[in-house]
Short mmCIF file of C-alpha atoms and ligand atoms in Angstrom, two decimals:
data_model
loop_
_atom_site.label_atom_id
_atom_site.label_comp_id
_atom_site.label_asym_id
_atom_site.label_seq_id
_atom_site.Cartn_x
_atom_site.Cartn_y
_atom_site.Cartn_z
CA MET A 733 8.95 -17.88 30.10
CA THR A 734 9.68 -20.21 27.07
CA THR A 735 11.01 -18.85 23.76
CA THR A 736 11.67 -20.45 20.42
CA ALA A 737 15.61 -20.15 19.47
CA ALA A 738 14.62 -17.92 16.90
CA GLN A 739 14.12 -15.13 19.37
CA GLN A 740 17.28 -16.00 21.44
CA GLN A 741 20.33 -13.73 20.49
CA GLU A 742 23.78 -13.30 22.23
CA PRO A 743 23.83 -9.62 23.68
CA ALA A 744 26.64 -8.42 21.09
CA GLU A 745 24.56 -9.98 18.36
CA VAL A 746 21.80 -7.86 19.96
CA GLU A 747 23.59 -4.74 20.06
CA GLU A 748 24.81 -5.01 16.68
CA ARG A 749 21.25 -5.14 15.11
CA LEU A 750 20.39 -2.35 17.19
CA VAL A 751 22.95 -0.25 15.68
CA THR A 752 22.38 -1.65 12.42
CA MET A 753 18.94 -0.94 12.80
CA LEU A 754 19.46 2.72 13.82
CA ASN A 755 21.65 3.19 10.38
CA ASN A 756 19.01 1.58 8.42
CA GLY A 757 15.95 3.40 10.06
CA ALA A 758 17.68 6.69 9.23
CA LEU A 759 18.46 5.54 5.79
CA ALA A 760 14.94 4.44 5.31
CA VAL A 761 14.02 8.63 5.18
CA MET A 762 16.70 9.18 3.18
CA LEU A 763 15.70 7.00 0.59
CA SER A 764 11.95 8.46 1.10
CA ILE A 765 13.92 12.13 0.37
CA GLY A 766 15.47 10.66 -2.26
CA HIS A 767 12.58 9.27 -4.34
CA ARG A 768 10.51 12.64 -3.31
CA THR A 769 13.07 14.93 -4.46
CA GLY A 770 13.82 12.91 -7.78
CA LEU A 771 17.20 12.52 -6.70
CA PHE A 772 17.87 9.06 -7.37
CA ASP A 773 16.00 9.29 -10.71
CA ALA A 774 18.56 11.94 -11.79
CA LEU A 775 21.80 10.25 -10.29
CA SER A 776 20.61 6.62 -12.18
CA GLU A 777 19.85 8.56 -15.55
CA HIS A 778 23.37 10.60 -15.81
CA SER A 779 25.98 8.76 -13.22
CA PRO A 780 28.46 9.98 -12.56
CA GLN A 781 28.07 13.21 -11.40
CA SER A 782 29.47 15.47 -8.57
CA SER A 783 26.96 16.79 -5.64
CA ALA A 784 27.24 20.29 -7.83
CA GLU A 785 26.16 18.76 -10.91
CA LEU A 786 23.37 16.41 -9.22
CA ALA A 787 22.01 19.61 -7.74
CA THR A 788 22.00 21.75 -10.97
CA THR A 789 20.48 18.72 -12.75
CA THR A 790 17.30 18.49 -9.75
CA GLY A 791 17.38 22.16 -9.10
CA LEU A 792 17.84 21.39 -5.63
CA ASN A 793 19.90 23.21 -2.81
CA GLU A 794 23.90 21.69 -3.45
CA ARG A 795 24.52 21.93 0.37
CA TYR A 796 21.37 19.36 1.03
CA VAL A 797 21.81 17.29 -1.52
CA ARG A 798 25.73 16.90 -0.70
CA GLU A 799 24.70 15.88 2.71
CA TRP A 800 21.85 13.61 1.34
CA LEU A 801 24.93 12.00 -0.62
CA GLY A 802 27.07 11.49 2.59
CA ALA A 803 24.03 9.33 4.14
CA VAL A 804 23.26 7.58 0.87
CA THR A 805 27.33 6.65 0.21
CA THR A 806 28.23 5.54 3.65
CA GLY A 807 25.20 3.59 3.39
CA ARG A 808 26.45 1.93 0.46
CA ILE A 809 23.48 2.75 -1.75
CA VAL A 810 25.55 4.88 -4.04
CA GLU A 811 29.23 4.70 -4.92
CA LEU A 812 31.51 7.47 -4.72
CA ASP A 813 34.40 7.67 -7.30
CA PRO A 814 37.27 9.37 -4.59
CA ASP A 815 39.65 10.62 -7.43
CA SER A 816 36.64 12.69 -9.47
CA GLY A 817 34.43 13.02 -6.11
CA ALA A 818 31.58 11.67 -8.44
CA TYR A 819 28.78 9.92 -7.69
CA ARG A 820 27.21 6.97 -9.18
CA MET A 821 23.94 4.28 -8.72
CA ARG A 822 24.62 0.79 -10.50
CA PRO A 823 21.89 -0.28 -12.65
CA GLU A 824 21.14 -3.11 -10.52
CA VAL A 825 20.16 -0.52 -7.60
CA SER A 826 18.57 2.06 -9.61
CA ALA A 827 15.96 -0.66 -10.79
CA LEU A 828 15.13 -0.96 -6.78
CA LEU A 829 15.04 2.73 -6.19
CA THR A 830 13.99 4.64 -9.24
CA ARG A 831 10.46 5.33 -10.97
CA ARG A 832 11.95 3.24 -13.71
CA GLY A 833 12.15 0.22 -11.90
CA SER A 834 8.86 -2.27 -11.81
CA ALA A 835 9.68 -2.39 -8.02
CA ASN A 836 10.49 0.78 -6.48
CA LEU A 837 11.42 -0.05 -2.56
CA ALA A 838 11.83 4.00 -2.39
CA VAL A 839 7.90 4.22 -2.58
CA PHE A 840 7.56 2.24 0.52
CA ALA A 841 10.38 4.00 2.18
CA GLN A 842 7.79 6.72 2.58
CA TYR A 843 6.10 4.68 5.25
CA VAL A 844 8.74 5.23 7.31
CA SER A 845 8.64 8.92 7.22
CA LEU A 846 4.70 8.56 7.43
CA MET A 847 4.88 7.23 10.76
CA GLY A 848 7.91 9.46 12.13
CA SER A 849 5.50 12.21 11.10
CA VAL A 850 2.85 11.23 13.58
CA GLU A 851 4.96 9.83 16.62
CA ASP A 852 4.30 12.61 19.11
CA LYS A 853 0.44 12.11 18.63
CA ILE A 854 0.65 8.22 18.79
CA VAL A 855 2.47 8.41 21.82
CA ARG A 856 -0.58 10.44 23.20
CA CYS A 857 -2.92 7.67 22.03
CA PHE A 858 -0.73 5.14 24.35
CA GLU A 859 -1.46 7.28 27.24
CA GLU A 860 -5.08 8.39 26.58
CA GLY A 861 -6.29 5.94 24.01
CA GLY A 862 -8.19 6.64 20.89
CA GLY A 863 -7.02 7.10 17.30
CA LEU A 864 -5.67 9.15 14.67
CA GLY A 865 -8.02 10.08 11.59
CA TYR A 866 -6.86 10.19 8.08
CA GLU A 867 -6.73 14.00 8.17
CA HIS A 868 -3.85 13.55 10.20
CA PHE A 869 -1.84 11.70 7.41
CA PRO A 870 -1.54 14.41 4.72
CA ARG A 871 0.17 12.32 2.09
CA PHE A 872 -1.22 9.08 2.72
CA HIS A 873 -3.32 8.63 -0.61
CA GLU A 874 -0.28 10.10 -2.47
CA VAL A 875 1.76 7.20 -1.07
CA MET A 876 -0.94 4.24 -1.05
CA ALA A 877 -1.63 5.24 -4.79
CA GLU A 878 2.19 5.06 -5.44
CA ASP A 879 2.39 1.80 -3.38
CA SER A 880 -0.72 0.31 -4.95
CA ALA A 881 0.42 1.47 -8.54
CA GLN A 882 3.23 -1.47 -8.05
CA THR A 883 1.32 -4.34 -6.47
CA VAL A 884 -2.24 -3.76 -8.38
CA LEU A 885 -2.11 -1.71 -11.35
CA ALA A 886 1.20 -3.35 -12.66
CA ALA A 887 -0.48 -7.05 -12.15
CA LEU A 888 -4.32 -6.40 -12.95
CA GLU A 889 -5.01 -7.87 -15.77
CA SER A 890 -1.86 -10.33 -15.77
CA ASP A 891 -2.17 -11.69 -12.51
CA ILE A 892 -5.31 -10.18 -10.35
CA ILE A 893 -8.25 -10.72 -12.63
CA PRO A 894 -6.94 -13.77 -14.03
CA LEU A 895 -7.43 -15.21 -10.00
CA VAL A 896 -11.47 -15.73 -10.94
CA PRO A 897 -11.80 -17.93 -13.77
CA GLY A 898 -13.35 -16.36 -16.69
CA LEU A 899 -13.82 -12.92 -15.20
CA SER A 900 -11.85 -11.29 -17.87
CA ASP A 901 -14.08 -12.75 -20.65
CA ARG A 902 -16.90 -11.41 -18.56
CA LEU A 903 -15.25 -7.76 -18.12
CA SER A 904 -14.63 -7.94 -21.95
CA ALA A 905 -18.42 -8.77 -22.67
CA GLY A 906 -20.08 -6.27 -20.18
CA ILE A 907 -20.50 -6.56 -16.26
CA ASP A 908 -21.00 -4.06 -13.31
CA VAL A 909 -18.11 -3.68 -11.05
CA LEU A 910 -17.71 -1.66 -7.74
CA ASP A 911 -14.61 -0.73 -5.99
CA VAL A 912 -14.86 0.04 -2.21
CA GLY A 913 -11.98 2.22 -0.57
CA CYS A 914 -10.79 2.90 -3.88
CA GLY A 915 -8.49 5.69 -2.84
CA ARG A 916 -7.41 7.52 -5.75
CA GLY A 917 -9.09 5.26 -8.27
CA ARG A 918 -6.08 3.76 -10.48
CA ALA A 919 -6.75 0.62 -10.39
CA LEU A 920 -10.49 1.24 -11.59
CA ASN A 921 -9.75 3.56 -14.21
CA GLN A 922 -7.44 1.13 -15.65
CA LEU A 923 -10.16 -1.53 -15.45
CA ALA A 924 -12.56 1.07 -17.35
CA SER A 925 -9.86 1.74 -19.85
CA ASN A 926 -9.36 -1.79 -20.86
CA HIS A 927 -12.90 -2.74 -20.47
CA PRO A 928 -15.46 -0.22 -22.31
CA HIS A 929 -18.01 -2.06 -22.47
CA SER A 930 -18.13 -2.73 -18.33
CA THR A 931 -19.11 -0.01 -15.90
CA PHE A 932 -17.42 1.04 -12.78
CA THR A 933 -18.26 2.24 -9.80
CA GLY A 934 -15.67 3.77 -7.23
CA ILE A 935 -16.67 4.89 -3.70
CA ASP A 936 -14.29 5.88 -0.77
CA ILE A 937 -14.58 8.18 2.39
CA SER A 938 -11.86 10.36 1.23
CA ALA A 939 -13.27 13.28 -1.04
CA GLU A 940 -9.47 14.12 -1.80
CA ALA A 941 -9.04 10.75 -3.08
CA VAL A 942 -12.42 10.42 -5.16
CA ASP A 943 -11.48 14.06 -6.60
CA TYR A 944 -8.10 12.86 -7.93
CA ALA A 945 -9.80 9.39 -8.98
CA ARG A 946 -12.70 11.74 -11.26
CA THR A 947 -9.71 14.13 -12.12
CA GLU A 948 -7.64 11.27 -13.69
CA ALA A 949 -10.95 9.36 -15.22
CA GLU A 950 -11.65 12.50 -16.94
CA ALA A 951 -8.22 13.28 -18.26
CA ARG A 952 -8.49 9.76 -19.71
CA GLY A 953 -11.84 10.36 -21.54
CA LEU A 954 -13.49 7.55 -19.56
CA ARG A 955 -17.03 7.44 -19.76
CA ASN A 956 -17.55 4.30 -18.17
CA VAL A 957 -16.72 4.99 -14.58
CA THR A 958 -18.14 7.13 -11.77
CA PHE A 959 -16.64 7.85 -8.16
CA ALA A 960 -18.47 8.91 -4.98
CA VAL A 961 -17.40 9.93 -1.66
CA ARG A 962 -19.67 7.38 0.30
CA ASP A 963 -18.73 5.87 3.71
CA ALA A 964 -18.67 1.64 2.65
CA ALA A 965 -20.25 1.12 5.84
CA ASN A 966 -23.64 1.87 4.83
CA LEU A 967 -23.63 0.28 1.45
CA ALA A 968 -26.59 -2.27 2.26
CA GLU A 969 -28.86 0.90 3.01
CA ASN A 970 -27.92 2.91 0.46
CA MET A 971 -27.24 0.84 -2.39
CA PRO A 972 -29.56 -1.75 -4.16
CA ALA A 973 -29.24 -5.36 -3.05
CA GLY A 974 -27.76 -7.10 -6.20
CA ALA A 975 -26.43 -4.34 -8.37
CA PHE A 976 -22.79 -5.48 -9.06
CA ASP A 977 -21.36 -8.46 -10.97
CA LEU A 978 -18.05 -8.01 -9.64
CA VAL A 979 -16.87 -6.42 -6.20
CA THR A 980 -13.04 -5.43 -5.79
CA THR A 981 -11.42 -3.77 -2.08
CA PHE A 982 -7.86 -3.70 -2.64
CA ASP A 983 -6.10 -3.14 1.00
CA ALA A 984 -9.35 -1.65 2.12
CA VAL A 985 -11.01 -3.74 4.83
CA HIS A 986 -8.60 -4.09 7.67
CA ASP A 987 -8.43 -0.64 8.23
CA GLN A 988 -12.18 -0.21 8.38
CA ALA A 989 -13.93 1.40 11.49
CA ALA A 990 -16.78 -0.90 10.80
CA PRO A 991 -15.23 -3.97 9.02
CA ASP A 992 -18.34 -5.86 9.38
CA ALA A 993 -21.04 -3.83 8.06
CA VAL A 994 -18.98 -3.15 4.80
CA LEU A 995 -18.67 -6.80 4.19
CA ARG A 996 -22.41 -7.31 4.67
CA GLY A 997 -22.81 -4.45 2.54
CA ILE A 998 -20.52 -5.74 -0.13
CA ARG A 999 -22.69 -9.10 -0.08
CA HIS A 1000 -25.73 -7.03 -0.37
CA VAL A 1001 -24.63 -5.22 -3.32
CA LEU A 1002 -23.64 -8.44 -5.49
CA ARG A 1003 -25.67 -10.43 -7.57
CA ASP A 1004 -26.26 -14.24 -6.50
CA ASP A 1005 -23.99 -15.17 -9.30
CA GLY A 1006 -21.30 -12.45 -8.58
CA VAL A 1007 -17.88 -12.61 -7.15
CA TYR A 1008 -16.15 -10.21 -4.67
CA LEU A 1009 -12.62 -10.26 -5.14
CA ALA A 1010 -10.52 -8.77 -2.00
CA GLN A 1011 -6.81 -8.19 -1.69
CA ASP A 1012 -5.43 -7.64 2.28
CA ILE A 1013 -2.63 -8.18 4.01
CA ASP A 1014 -1.57 -11.82 4.65
CA SER A 1015 -0.24 -12.46 7.96
CA SER A 1016 -1.30 -15.58 10.36
CA GLY A 1017 -2.76 -13.13 13.12
CA SER A 1018 -0.95 -14.08 15.82
CA HIS A 1019 2.81 -12.72 16.99
CA GLN A 1020 4.27 -16.23 17.26
CA GLY A 1021 3.03 -17.03 13.96
CA ASP A 1022 4.62 -13.93 11.93
CA LEU A 1023 7.93 -14.41 14.05
CA ASP A 1024 9.15 -15.33 10.36
CA HIS A 1025 7.05 -12.72 8.08
CA PRO A 1026 9.64 -11.00 6.39
CA LEU A 1027 7.98 -7.82 6.77
CA GLY A 1028 6.60 -8.29 10.30
CA PRO A 1029 7.89 -5.26 12.40
CA LEU A 1030 7.27 -2.72 9.42
CA LEU A 1031 3.88 -4.05 9.01
CA TYR A 1032 2.84 -4.13 12.45
CA ALA A 1033 4.17 -0.85 12.83
CA LEU A 1034 2.40 0.59 10.12
CA SER A 1035 -0.60 -0.96 11.77
CA LEU A 1036 -0.05 0.94 15.25
CA THR A 1037 0.79 4.33 13.46
CA HIS A 1038 -1.89 4.16 10.39
CA CYS A 1039 -4.57 1.60 9.83
CA MET A 1040 -5.51 0.52 13.47
CA THR A 1041 -5.15 3.78 14.71
CA VAL A 1042 -7.55 5.19 11.97
CA SER A 1043 -10.17 2.71 12.68
CA LEU A 1044 -10.05 3.65 16.37
CA ALA A 1045 -10.17 7.16 15.66
CA ALA A 1046 -13.76 6.55 14.70
CA ALA A 1047 -14.26 4.20 17.68
CA GLY A 1048 -14.14 1.47 14.99
CA ALA A 1049 -12.99 -2.17 15.52
CA GLY A 1050 -9.21 -1.38 14.97
CA LEU A 1051 -8.38 -4.55 13.41
CA GLY A 1052 -4.89 -3.50 12.46
CA THR A 1053 -2.73 -4.53 9.12
CA MET A 1054 -1.75 -7.81 10.77
CA TRP A 1055 -5.44 -9.25 11.37
CA GLY A 1056 -4.18 -12.37 9.48
CA ARG A 1057 -5.72 -14.95 7.06
CA PRO A 1058 -7.86 -16.87 9.72
CA LEU A 1059 -10.02 -13.75 11.35
CA ALA A 1060 -10.43 -12.26 7.71
CA GLN A 1061 -12.11 -15.75 6.41
CA GLN A 1062 -14.20 -15.88 9.53
CA TYR A 1063 -15.25 -12.40 8.85
CA LEU A 1064 -16.16 -13.10 5.26
CA ARG A 1065 -18.25 -16.13 6.19
CA ASP A 1066 -19.92 -13.77 9.00
CA ALA A 1067 -20.67 -11.91 6.24
CA GLY A 1068 -22.82 -14.29 4.23
CA PHE A 1069 -20.12 -15.39 1.87
CA GLY A 1070 -20.69 -18.98 1.33
CA THR A 1071 -17.30 -20.24 -0.34
CA VAL A 1072 -13.77 -18.25 0.19
CA GLU A 1073 -11.35 -19.48 -1.66
CA VAL A 1074 -7.51 -17.82 -0.41
CA ARG A 1075 -4.99 -16.91 -3.45
CA THR A 1076 -1.25 -15.80 -3.13
CA LEU A 1077 0.39 -14.18 -6.20
CA PRO A 1078 4.52 -14.35 -6.37
CA HIS A 1079 4.75 -10.50 -7.11
CA ASP A 1080 2.95 -9.56 -3.99
CA GLU A 1081 4.11 -11.45 -1.10
CA GLN A 1082 2.70 -9.16 1.72
CA ASN A 1083 -1.22 -9.47 0.45
CA ALA A 1084 -3.62 -12.81 -0.12
CA TYR A 1085 -6.23 -12.40 -2.31
CA TYR A 1086 -9.77 -13.69 -1.08
CA VAL A 1087 -12.09 -14.83 -4.12
CA CYS A 1088 -15.52 -15.05 -2.45
CA ARG A 1089 -19.01 -15.88 -3.59
CA PRO A 1090 -22.43 -15.75 -2.07
C1 SAM B 1945 -5.20 1.34 2.51
S1 SAM B 1945 -6.26 2.34 1.21
C2 SAM B 1945 -6.23 1.58 0.11
C3 SAM B 1945 -6.90 2.78 -1.10
C4 SAM B 1945 -6.78 2.10 -2.46
N1 SAM B 1945 -7.56 0.73 -2.85
C5 SAM B 1945 -5.45 1.43 -3.04
O1 SAM B 1945 -5.26 0.24 -3.10
O2 SAM B 1945 -4.46 2.26 -3.24
C6 SAM B 1945 -8.07 2.34 2.11
C7 SAM B 1945 -8.80 2.96 1.55
O3 SAM B 1945 -10.32 2.92 2.09
C8 SAM B 1945 -10.64 4.04 2.65
N2 SAM B 1945 -11.89 3.96 3.29
C9 SAM B 1945 -11.59 4.01 4.70
N3 SAM B 1945 -12.68 3.82 5.89
C10 SAM B 1945 -13.60 3.66 4.64
C11 SAM B 1945 -14.73 4.04 4.61
N4 SAM B 1945 -15.53 4.04 5.99
N5 SAM B 1945 -15.86 3.97 3.54
C12 SAM B 1945 -15.11 4.37 2.31
N6 SAM B 1945 -14.21 4.22 2.25
C13 SAM B 1945 -12.82 3.80 3.29
C14 SAM B 1945 -9.72 5.34 3.02
O4 SAM B 1945 -10.18 6.48 2.23
C15 SAM B 1945 -8.60 4.52 1.62
O5 SAM B 1945 -8.94 5.21 0.71
#
């Protein structure tokens, strides 16, 4: 068997890596807890604090706070002043782990906990096949919305819409837009707010996500956006042809049960001069080609424990998160898109953006 030099490591090196991995895996769960409990935000806002002060600031149980501080201090995320017994976060670290930063990595740490939460059921899938539907992931939509708030929402007008020349002007003038697999609808609500002359429709199979999207639209007083619970695999049957000028999907194709039907449906509802803008996970599509992918293990693992398994649960294609650019392009062409341009954005290295026209 041939392996590349990059794959070959000395046994001592492998052992060291495995030990580091155990520490880092545990720390990822601590990052998730630090985010959810507000501990990172509180510590970053008022540094330094003792464990008792931090517990009071956050209203949390001191014994748990102290043990968490043990993990994140020995993990070199938080610093301890041995003289005063107070803990602090350096500003550079705060920028990466709090809600004040624009790239809060603690948001992504929640996926590690999400993976662990289904381990027993996933082991059963290894033995019996099949998959786990969305109902097994009660926090998924919440975490996903936080994730896409950083990769999509923050860059929507500045980077993503400009991928299509002239689109910003068309949105300002007034066009019809559909977002498929809209989740909690934050991207669409933002577009609707920014472009009052355009009309926006969001569809998702999750009633919980659609309820959230509607509630936010109402709270913001948006009258040009509607959300519906719909199976995107039935677009071609249930929506008129050529109803939209722009269709978007944000990270919402690779985990579909019937991605081919979804893409054909998107082509069907798109006007002939319309554009389909798809953000989806970028990869080579092969294990060998992904060896140097900076997020390879995380994304394959997330695929196995979420994106692939939700598709397989519905007897679907199970493409998986790392389906890869070549296969994505083939699916888009097979769905009837004559031109498919692939673009990438510096703020979002894990995704490719496909600009597709009939
Ligand atoms: C990875 S999430 C992305 C959500 C959202 N676009 C975002 O970026 O936050 C994929 C979404 O596709 C939705 N979805 C999955 N299968 C669907 C289907 N057959 N029809 C409509 N939506 C579906 C899920 O409920 C989920 O909200």
